[in-house]
Amino acid sequence: MSTATMRAIVCLKEKELEFEFVPVNMATGDHKKEPFISLNPFGQVPALEDGDLKLFDSRAITNYISHEYAGKGTDLICKDSKKMAIVAVWMEVEAHHFDPEASKLVWELAVKPMLGMTADPGAVGASTEKLGRVLDVYEARLAQSKYLGCDCFSLADLHHLPCLNYLMSTQVKELFDSRPHVSAWCQDILARPAWAKVVEMQKK
């Protein structure tokens, strides 16, 4: 269910890598106990073990996977340093402009209802307004480029998938639908086979 975990898994799926998924029971606080706390001292999912390497933070994990296994599956990074710099810019935009507001809306409109809680209209309104301004920038960018970072799907796009997936079933879907280039981009990346596999895992 975790958006951060889904972000790491879709990267593994795009790279067509075999991996073992180890569930962590957060309801019983296992993410705050050994052995998980040794993998992530902040007690947050996900964490990755690859040989003797231990990583936490979903974006650090996707970065590592994309570079370490560059020759496998979908190429999610650019070999050209200038093109990669642009991809990196939009990765930062996702992390610092899109995700803060999108994550708040996921919590209010998707997670709270699952937990039998009521959304805070004030928080929803404030984040909706802020996210709308972010998406205005996206609309301008996507009018010039099929994808955010470059002309092909990259980490800059992939990092958006978990929050987009939740938000498409909420009232803020209209924010995306009302911007034609953003809407086309959302439909494109959410239809990727690797993402469908992640959604299928979530249902099990």
PDB file of N, CA and C in Angstrom, residues 15-93:
ATOM      1  N   LYS A  15      12.884  -2.767 -14.864  1.00  0.00           N
ATOM      2  CA  LYS A  15      14.209  -3.313 -15.173  1.00  0.00           C
ATOM      3  C   LYS A  15      14.190  -4.832 -15.343  1.00  0.00           C
ATOM      4  N   GLU A  16      12.990  -5.433 -15.175  1.00  0.00           N
ATOM      5  CA  GLU A  16      12.809  -6.876 -15.377  1.00  0.00           C
ATOM      6  C   GLU A  16      13.759  -7.694 -14.495  1.00  0.00           C
ATOM      7  N   LEU A  17      13.871  -7.270 -13.243  1.00  0.00           N
ATOM      8  CA  LEU A  17      14.768  -7.936 -12.301  1.00  0.00           C
ATOM      9  C   LEU A  17      13.994  -8.875 -11.375  1.00  0.00           C
ATOM     10  N   GLU A  18      14.605 -10.001 -11.066  1.00  0.00           N
ATOM     11  CA  GLU A  18      14.037 -10.907 -10.077  1.00  0.00           C
ATOM     12  C   GLU A  18      14.342 -10.356  -8.684  1.00  0.00           C
ATOM     13  N   PHE A  19      13.365 -10.415  -7.791  1.00  0.00           N
ATOM     14  CA  PHE A  19      13.607  -9.933  -6.434  1.00  0.00           C
ATOM     15  C   PHE A  19      12.685 -10.654  -5.466  1.00  0.00           C
ATOM     16  N   GLU A  20      13.063 -10.653  -4.207  1.00  0.00           N
ATOM     17  CA  GLU A  20      12.222 -11.219  -3.151  1.00  0.00           C
ATOM     18  C   GLU A  20      11.559 -10.072  -2.408  1.00  0.00           C
ATOM     19  N   PHE A  21      10.254 -10.097  -2.336  1.00  0.00           N
ATOM     20  CA  PHE A  21       9.506  -9.077  -1.603  1.00  0.00           C
ATOM     21  C   PHE A  21       9.242  -9.589  -0.193  1.00  0.00           C
ATOM     22  N   VAL A  22       9.741  -8.873   0.803  1.00  0.00           N
ATOM     23  CA  VAL A  22       9.589  -9.287   2.199  1.00  0.00           C
ATOM     24  C   VAL A  22       8.605  -8.337   2.891  1.00  0.00           C
ATOM     25  N   PRO A  23       7.387  -8.789   3.172  1.00  0.00           N
ATOM     26  CA  PRO A  23       6.397  -7.917   3.824  1.00  0.00           C
ATOM     27  C   PRO A  23       6.846  -7.494   5.226  1.00  0.00           C
ATOM     28  N   VAL A  24       6.485  -6.289   5.599  1.00  0.00           N
ATOM     29  CA  VAL A  24       6.760  -5.759   6.932  1.00  0.00           C
ATOM     30  C   VAL A  24       5.416  -5.401   7.555  1.00  0.00           C
ATOM     31  N   ASN A  25       5.105  -5.987   8.696  1.00  0.00           N
ATOM     32  CA  ASN A  25       3.824  -5.738   9.347  1.00  0.00           C
ATOM     33  C   ASN A  25       3.895  -4.423  10.115  1.00  0.00           C
ATOM     34  N   MET A  26       3.433  -3.353   9.475  1.00  0.00           N
ATOM     35  CA  MET A  26       3.490  -2.041  10.104  1.00  0.00           C
ATOM     36  C   MET A  26       2.427  -1.889  11.187  1.00  0.00           C
ATOM     37  N   ALA A  27       1.353  -2.672  11.092  1.00  0.00           N
ATOM     38  CA  ALA A  27       0.293  -2.601  12.097  1.00  0.00           C
ATOM     39  C   ALA A  27       0.799  -3.016  13.475  1.00  0.00           C
ATOM     40  N   THR A  28       1.770  -3.933  13.475  1.00  0.00           N
ATOM     41  CA  THR A  28       2.345  -4.380  14.752  1.00  0.00           C
ATOM     42  C   THR A  28       3.677  -3.683  15.047  1.00  0.00           C
ATOM     43  N   GLY A  29       4.005  -2.691  14.233  1.00  0.00           N
ATOM     44  CA  GLY A  29       5.209  -1.896  14.495  1.00  0.00           C
ATOM     45  C   GLY A  29       6.516  -2.557  14.117  1.00  0.00           C
ATOM     46  N   ASP A  30       6.459  -3.566  13.242  1.00  0.00           N
ATOM     47  CA  ASP A  30       7.686  -4.275  12.868  1.00  0.00           C
ATOM     48  C   ASP A  30       8.691  -3.372  12.155  1.00  0.00           C
ATOM     49  N   HIS A  31       8.207  -2.283  11.545  1.00  0.00           N
ATOM     50  CA  HIS A  31       9.118  -1.357  10.855  1.00  0.00           C
ATOM     51  C   HIS A  31       9.960  -0.530  11.829  1.00  0.00           C
ATOM     52  N   LYS A  32       9.593  -0.576  13.096  1.00  0.00           N
ATOM     53  CA  LYS A  32      10.343   0.150  14.124  1.00  0.00           C
ATOM     54  C   LYS A  32      11.206  -0.778  14.978  1.00  0.00           C
ATOM     55  N   LYS A  33      11.260  -2.052  14.591  1.00  0.00           N
ATOM     56  CA  LYS A  33      11.974  -3.055  15.377  1.00  0.00           C
ATOM     57  C   LYS A  33      13.041  -3.731  14.526  1.00  0.00           C
ATOM     58  N   GLU A  34      13.927  -4.478  15.204  1.00  0.00           N
ATOM     59  CA  GLU A  34      14.846  -5.353  14.484  1.00  0.00           C
ATOM     60  C   GLU A  34      14.060  -6.497  13.852  1.00  0.00           C
ATOM     61  N   PRO A  35      14.449  -6.999  12.686  1.00  0.00           N
ATOM     62  CA  PRO A  35      15.665  -6.626  11.959  1.00  0.00           C
ATOM     63  C   PRO A  35      15.501  -5.425  11.019  1.00  0.00           C
ATOM     64  N   PHE A  36      14.248  -4.934  10.837  1.00  0.00           N
ATOM     65  CA  PHE A  36      14.048  -3.896   9.830  1.00  0.00           C
ATOM     66  C   PHE A  36      14.753  -2.596  10.191  1.00  0.00           C
ATOM     67  N   ILE A  37      14.767  -2.247  11.446  1.00  0.00           N
ATOM     68  CA  ILE A  37      15.351  -0.963  11.865  1.00  0.00           C
ATOM     69  C   ILE A  37      16.843  -0.885  11.534  1.00  0.00           C
ATOM     70  N   SER A  38      17.474  -2.046  11.356  1.00  0.00           N
ATOM     71  CA  SER A  38      18.883  -2.061  10.946  1.00  0.00           C
ATOM     72  C   SER A  38      19.034  -1.680   9.474  1.00  0.00           C
ATOM     73  N   LEU A  39      17.972  -1.895   8.703  1.00  0.00           N
ATOM     74  CA  LEU A  39      18.004  -1.534   7.284  1.00  0.00           C
ATOM     75  C   LEU A  39      17.661  -0.060   7.080  1.00  0.00           C
ATOM     76  N   ASN A  40      16.715   0.432   7.865  1.00  0.00           N
ATOM     77  CA  ASN A  40      16.347   1.845   7.787  1.00  0.00           C
ATOM     78  C   ASN A  40      16.180   2.380   9.198  1.00  0.00           C
ATOM     79  N   PRO A  41      17.148   3.151   9.675  1.00  0.00           N
ATOM     80  CA  PRO A  41      17.100   3.650  11.054  1.00  0.00           C
ATOM     81  C   PRO A  41      15.932   4.588  11.324  1.00  0.00           C
ATOM     82  N   PHE A  42      15.285   5.083  10.240  1.00  0.00           N
ATOM     83  CA  PHE A  42      14.114   5.940  10.413  1.00  0.00           C
ATOM     84  C   PHE A  42      12.824   5.125  10.528  1.00  0.00           C
ATOM     85  N   GLY A  43      12.948   3.802  10.344  1.00  0.00           N
ATOM     86  CA  GLY A  43      11.784   2.941  10.510  1.00  0.00           C
ATOM     87  C   GLY A  43      10.702   3.175   9.483  1.00  0.00           C
ATOM     88  N   GLN A  44      11.101   3.410   8.238  1.00  0.00           N
ATOM     89  CA  GLN A  44      10.134   3.631   7.163  1.00  0.00           C
ATOM     90  C   GLN A  44      10.412   2.673   6.011  1.00  0.00           C
ATOM     91  N   VAL A  45       9.343   2.192   5.367  1.00  0.00           N
ATOM     92  CA  VAL A  45       9.515   1.336   4.194  1.00  0.00           C
ATOM     93  C   VAL A  45       9.644   2.213   2.959  1.00  0.00           C
ATOM     94  N   PRO A  46      10.373   1.717   1.920  1.00  0.00           N
ATOM     95  CA  PRO A  46      10.994   0.393   1.803  1.00  0.00           C
ATOM     96  C   PRO A  46      12.479   0.444   2.168  1.00  0.00           C
ATOM     97  N   ALA A  47      13.075  -0.733   2.168  1.00  0.00           N
ATOM     98  CA  ALA A  47      14.528  -0.863   2.245  1.00  0.00           C
ATOM     99  C   ALA A  47      14.924  -1.927   1.222  1.00  0.00           C
ATOM    100  N   LEU A  48      16.156  -1.836   0.751  1.00  0.00           N
ATOM    101  CA  LEU A  48      16.643  -2.769  -0.264  1.00  0.00           C
ATOM    102  C   LEU A  48      17.948  -3.399   0.188  1.00  0.00           C
ATOM    103  N   GLU A  49      18.055  -4.703  -0.005  1.00  0.00           N
ATOM    104  CA  GLU A  49      19.319  -5.404   0.176  1.00  0.00           C
ATOM    105  C   GLU A  49      19.715  -6.007  -1.164  1.00  0.00           C
ATOM    106  N   ASP A  50      20.898  -5.672  -1.640  1.00  0.00           N
ATOM    107  CA  ASP A  50      21.427  -6.224  -2.884  1.00  0.00           C
ATOM    108  C   ASP A  50      22.868  -6.638  -2.603  1.00  0.00           C
ATOM    109  N   GLY A  51      23.051  -7.932  -2.345  1.00  0.00           N
ATOM    110  CA  GLY A  51      24.370  -8.394  -1.906  1.00  0.00           C
ATOM    111  C   GLY A  51      24.688  -7.780  -0.555  1.00  0.00           C
ATOM    112  N   ASP A  52      25.857  -7.136  -0.463  1.00  0.00           N
ATOM    113  CA  ASP A  52      26.225  -6.525   0.817  1.00  0.00           C
ATOM    114  C   ASP A  52      25.779  -5.069   0.919  1.00  0.00           C
ATOM    115  N   LEU A  53      25.060  -4.591  -0.092  1.00  0.00           N
ATOM    116  CA  LEU A  53      24.565  -3.211  -0.088  1.00  0.00           C
ATOM    117  C   LEU A  53      23.187  -3.139   0.562  1.00  0.00           C
ATOM    118  N   LYS A  54      23.039  -2.192   1.482  1.00  0.00           N
ATOM    119  CA  LYS A  54      21.743  -1.959   2.124  1.00  0.00           C
ATOM    120  C   LYS A  54      21.362  -0.501   1.902  1.00  0.00           C
ATOM    121  N   LEU A  55      20.164  -0.287   1.354  1.00  0.00           N
ATOM    122  CA  LEU A  55      19.703   1.067   1.028  1.00  0.00           C
ATOM    123  C   LEU A  55      18.321   1.317   1.590  1.00  0.00           C
ATOM    124  N   PHE A  56      18.039   2.573   1.925  1.00  0.00           N
ATOM    125  CA  PHE A  56      16.675   2.985   2.203  1.00  0.00           C
ATOM    126  C   PHE A  56      16.418   4.295   1.462  1.00  0.00           C
ATOM    127  N   ASP A  57      15.164   4.699   1.427  1.00  0.00           N
ATOM    128  CA  ASP A  57      14.633   5.825   0.661  1.00  0.00           C
ATOM    129  C   ASP A  57      14.356   5.357  -0.773  1.00  0.00           C
ATOM    130  N   SER A  58      13.093   5.432  -1.157  1.00  0.00           N
ATOM    131  CA  SER A  58      12.669   4.856  -2.439  1.00  0.00           C
ATOM    132  C   SER A  58      13.379   5.481  -3.637  1.00  0.00           C
ATOM    133  N   ARG A  59      13.623   6.790  -3.599  1.00  0.00           N
ATOM    134  CA  ARG A  59      14.264   7.436  -4.748  1.00  0.00           C
ATOM    135  C   ARG A  59      15.743   7.066  -4.841  1.00  0.00           C
ATOM    136  N   ALA A  60      16.388   6.887  -3.711  1.00  0.00           N
ATOM    137  CA  ALA A  60      17.774   6.407  -3.719  1.00  0.00           C
ATOM    138  C   ALA A  60      17.832   4.986  -4.274  1.00  0.00           C
ATOM    139  N   ILE A  61      16.829   4.189  -3.924  1.00  0.00           N
ATOM    140  CA  ILE A  61      16.761   2.812  -4.407  1.00  0.00           C
ATOM    141  C   ILE A  61      16.561   2.776  -5.921  1.00  0.00           C
ATOM    142  N   THR A  62      15.636   3.583  -6.441  1.00  0.00           N
ATOM    143  CA  THR A  62      15.399   3.582  -7.891  1.00  0.00           C
ATOM    144  C   THR A  62      16.618   4.099  -8.649  1.00  0.00           C
ATOM    145  N   ASN A  63      17.299   5.074  -8.067  1.00  0.00           N
ATOM    146  CA  ASN A  63      18.517   5.600  -8.689  1.00  0.00           C
ATOM    147  C   ASN A  63      19.582   4.517  -8.800  1.00  0.00           C
ATOM    148  N   TYR A  64      19.779   3.798  -7.707  1.00  0.00           N
ATOM    149  CA  TYR A  64      20.772   2.721  -7.694  1.00  0.00           C
ATOM    150  C   TYR A  64      20.418   1.636  -8.707  1.00  0.00           C
ATOM    151  N   ILE A  65      19.175   1.172  -8.670  1.00  0.00           N
ATOM    152  CA  ILE A  65      18.751   0.103  -9.573  1.00  0.00           C
ATOM    153  C   ILE A  65      18.963   0.511 -11.027  1.00  0.00           C
ATOM    154  N   SER A  66      18.593   1.754 -11.344  1.00  0.00           N
ATOM    155  CA  SER A  66      18.671   2.223 -12.736  1.00  0.00           C
ATOM    156  C   SER A  66      20.104   2.312 -13.233  1.00  0.00           C
ATOM    157  N   HIS A  67      21.035   2.644 -12.352  1.00  0.00           N
ATOM    158  CA  HIS A  67      22.443   2.732 -12.745  1.00  0.00           C
ATOM    159  C   HIS A  67      23.128   1.364 -12.699  1.00  0.00           C
ATOM    160  N   GLU A  68      22.890   0.619 -11.627  1.00  0.00           N
ATOM    161  CA  GLU A  68      23.572  -0.670 -11.455  1.00  0.00           C
ATOM    162  C   GLU A  68      23.135  -1.681 -12.517  1.00  0.00           C
ATOM    163  N   TYR A  69      21.864  -1.607 -12.898  1.00  0.00           N
ATOM    164  CA  TYR A  69      21.323  -2.565 -13.867  1.00  0.00           C
ATOM    165  C   TYR A  69      20.896  -1.847 -15.148  1.00  0.00           C
ATOM    166  N   ALA A  70      21.739  -0.923 -15.569  1.00  0.00           N
ATOM    167  CA  ALA A  70      21.431  -0.082 -16.734  1.00  0.00           C
ATOM    168  C   ALA A  70      21.185  -0.898 -17.993  1.00  0.00           C
ATOM    169  N   GLY A  71      21.824  -2.052 -18.112  1.00  0.00           N
ATOM    170  CA  GLY A  71      21.705  -2.861 -19.319  1.00  0.00           C
ATOM    171  C   GLY A  71      20.480  -3.753 -19.362  1.00  0.00           C
ATOM    172  N   LYS A  72      19.673  -3.718 -18.318  1.00  0.00           N
ATOM    173  CA  LYS A  72      18.506  -4.594 -18.261  1.00  0.00           C
ATOM    174  C   LYS A  72      17.208  -3.802 -18.411  1.00  0.00           C
ATOM    175  N   GLY A  73      16.201  -4.427 -18.988  1.00  0.00           N
ATOM    176  CA  GLY A  73      14.871  -3.848 -19.045  1.00  0.00           C
ATOM    177  C   GLY A  73      14.810  -2.460 -19.669  1.00  0.00           C
ATOM    178  N   THR A  74      13.923  -1.642 -19.139  1.00  0.00           N
ATOM    179  CA  THR A  74      13.726  -0.275 -19.630  1.00  0.00           C
ATOM    180  C   THR A  74      14.874   0.615 -19.196  1.00  0.00           C
ATOM    181  N   ASP A  75      15.384   1.414 -20.114  1.00  0.00           N
ATOM    182  CA  ASP A  75      16.428   2.384 -19.772  1.00  0.00           C
ATOM    183  C   ASP A  75      15.764   3.587 -19.119  1.00  0.00           C
ATOM    184  N   LEU A  76      16.014   3.798 -17.846  1.00  0.00           N
ATOM    185  CA  LEU A  76      15.339   4.854 -17.089  1.00  0.00           C
ATOM    186  C   LEU A  76      16.209   6.077 -16.853  1.00  0.00           C
ATOM    187  N   ILE A  77      17.441   6.026 -17.330  1.00  0.00           N
ATOM    188  CA  ILE A  77      18.368   7.147 -17.201  1.00  0.00           C
ATOM    189  C   ILE A  77      18.966   7.449 -18.572  1.00  0.00           C
ATOM    190  N   CYS A  78      19.610   8.599 -18.686  1.00  0.00           N
ATOM    191  CA  CYS A  78      20.233   8.992 -19.954  1.00  0.00           C
ATOM    192  C   CYS A  78      21.755   8.912 -19.821  1.00  0.00           C
ATOM    193  N   LYS A  79      22.404   8.371 -20.837  1.00  0.00           N
ATOM    194  CA  LYS A  79      23.867   8.305 -20.813  1.00  0.00           C
ATOM    195  C   LYS A  79      24.481   9.675 -21.063  1.00  0.00           C
ATOM    196  N   ASP A  80      23.810  10.488 -21.859  1.00  0.00           N
ATOM    197  CA  ASP A  80      24.269  11.846 -22.135  1.00  0.00           C
ATOM    198  C   ASP A  80      24.104  12.702 -20.873  1.00  0.00           C
ATOM    199  N   SER A  81      25.189  13.309 -20.392  1.00  0.00           N
ATOM    200  CA  SER A  81      25.166  14.022 -19.119  1.00  0.00           C
ATOM    201  C   SER A  81      24.221  15.224 -19.125  1.00  0.00           C
ATOM    202  N   LYS A  82      24.112  15.903 -20.252  1.00  0.00           N
ATOM    203  CA  LYS A  82      23.219  17.060 -20.310  1.00  0.00           C
ATOM    204  C   LYS A  82      21.757  16.631 -20.281  1.00  0.00           C
ATOM    205  N   LYS A  83      21.445  15.555 -21.013  1.00  0.00           N
ATOM    206  CA  LYS A  83      20.073  15.043 -20.988  1.00  0.00           C
ATOM    207  C   LYS A  83      19.727  14.516 -19.587  1.00  0.00           C
ATOM    208  N   MET A  84      20.708  13.850 -18.953  1.00  0.00           N
ATOM    209  CA  MET A  84      20.470  13.328 -17.617  1.00  0.00           C
ATOM    210  C   MET A  84      20.277  14.464 -16.615  1.00  0.00           C
ATOM    211  N   ALA A  85      20.927  15.575 -16.843  1.00  0.00           N
ATOM    212  CA  ALA A  85      20.758  16.735 -15.965  1.00  0.00           C
ATOM    213  C   ALA A  85      19.314  17.230 -15.993  1.00  0.00           C
ATOM    214  N   ILE A  86      18.700  17.208 -17.186  1.00  0.00           N
ATOM    215  CA  ILE A  86      17.300  17.630 -17.293  1.00  0.00           C
ATOM    216  C   ILE A  86      16.389  16.624 -16.597  1.00  0.00           C
ATOM    217  N   VAL A  87      16.669  15.332 -16.779  1.00  0.00           N
ATOM    218  CA  VAL A  87      15.904  14.307 -16.067  1.00  0.00           C
ATOM    219  C   VAL A  87      16.023  14.531 -14.558  1.00  0.00           C
ATOM    220  N   ALA A  88      17.229  14.837 -14.102  1.00  0.00           N
ATOM    221  CA  ALA A  88      17.457  15.059 -12.671  1.00  0.00           C
ATOM    222  C   ALA A  88      16.674  16.261 -12.155  1.00  0.00           C
ATOM    223  N   VAL A  89      16.569  17.299 -12.970  1.00  0.00           N
ATOM    224  CA  VAL A  89      15.782  18.479 -12.581  1.00  0.00           C
ATOM    225  C   VAL A  89      14.344  18.064 -12.287  1.00  0.00           C
ATOM    226  N   TRP A  90      13.749  17.263 -13.189  1.00  0.00           N
ATOM    227  CA  TRP A  90      12.353  16.881 -13.018  1.00  0.00           C
ATOM    228  C   TRP A  90      12.167  15.832 -11.937  1.00  0.00           C
ATOM    229  N   MET A  91      13.208  15.079 -11.643  1.00  0.00           N
ATOM    230  CA  MET A  91      13.160  14.201 -10.466  1.00  0.00           C
ATOM    231  C   MET A  91      13.081  15.033  -9.196  1.00  0.00           C
ATOM    232  N   GLU A  92      13.824  16.140  -9.167  1.00  0.00           N
ATOM    233  CA  GLU A  92      13.780  17.041  -8.018  1.00  0.00           C
ATOM    234  C   GLU A  92      12.428  17.746  -7.918  1.00  0.00           C
ATOM    235  N   VAL A  93      11.882  18.122  -9.073  1.00  0.00           N
ATOM    236  CA  VAL A  93      10.563  18.765  -9.089  1.00  0.00           C
ATOM    237  C   VAL A  93       9.520  17.817  -8.483  1.00  0.00           C
TER     238      VAL A  93
END
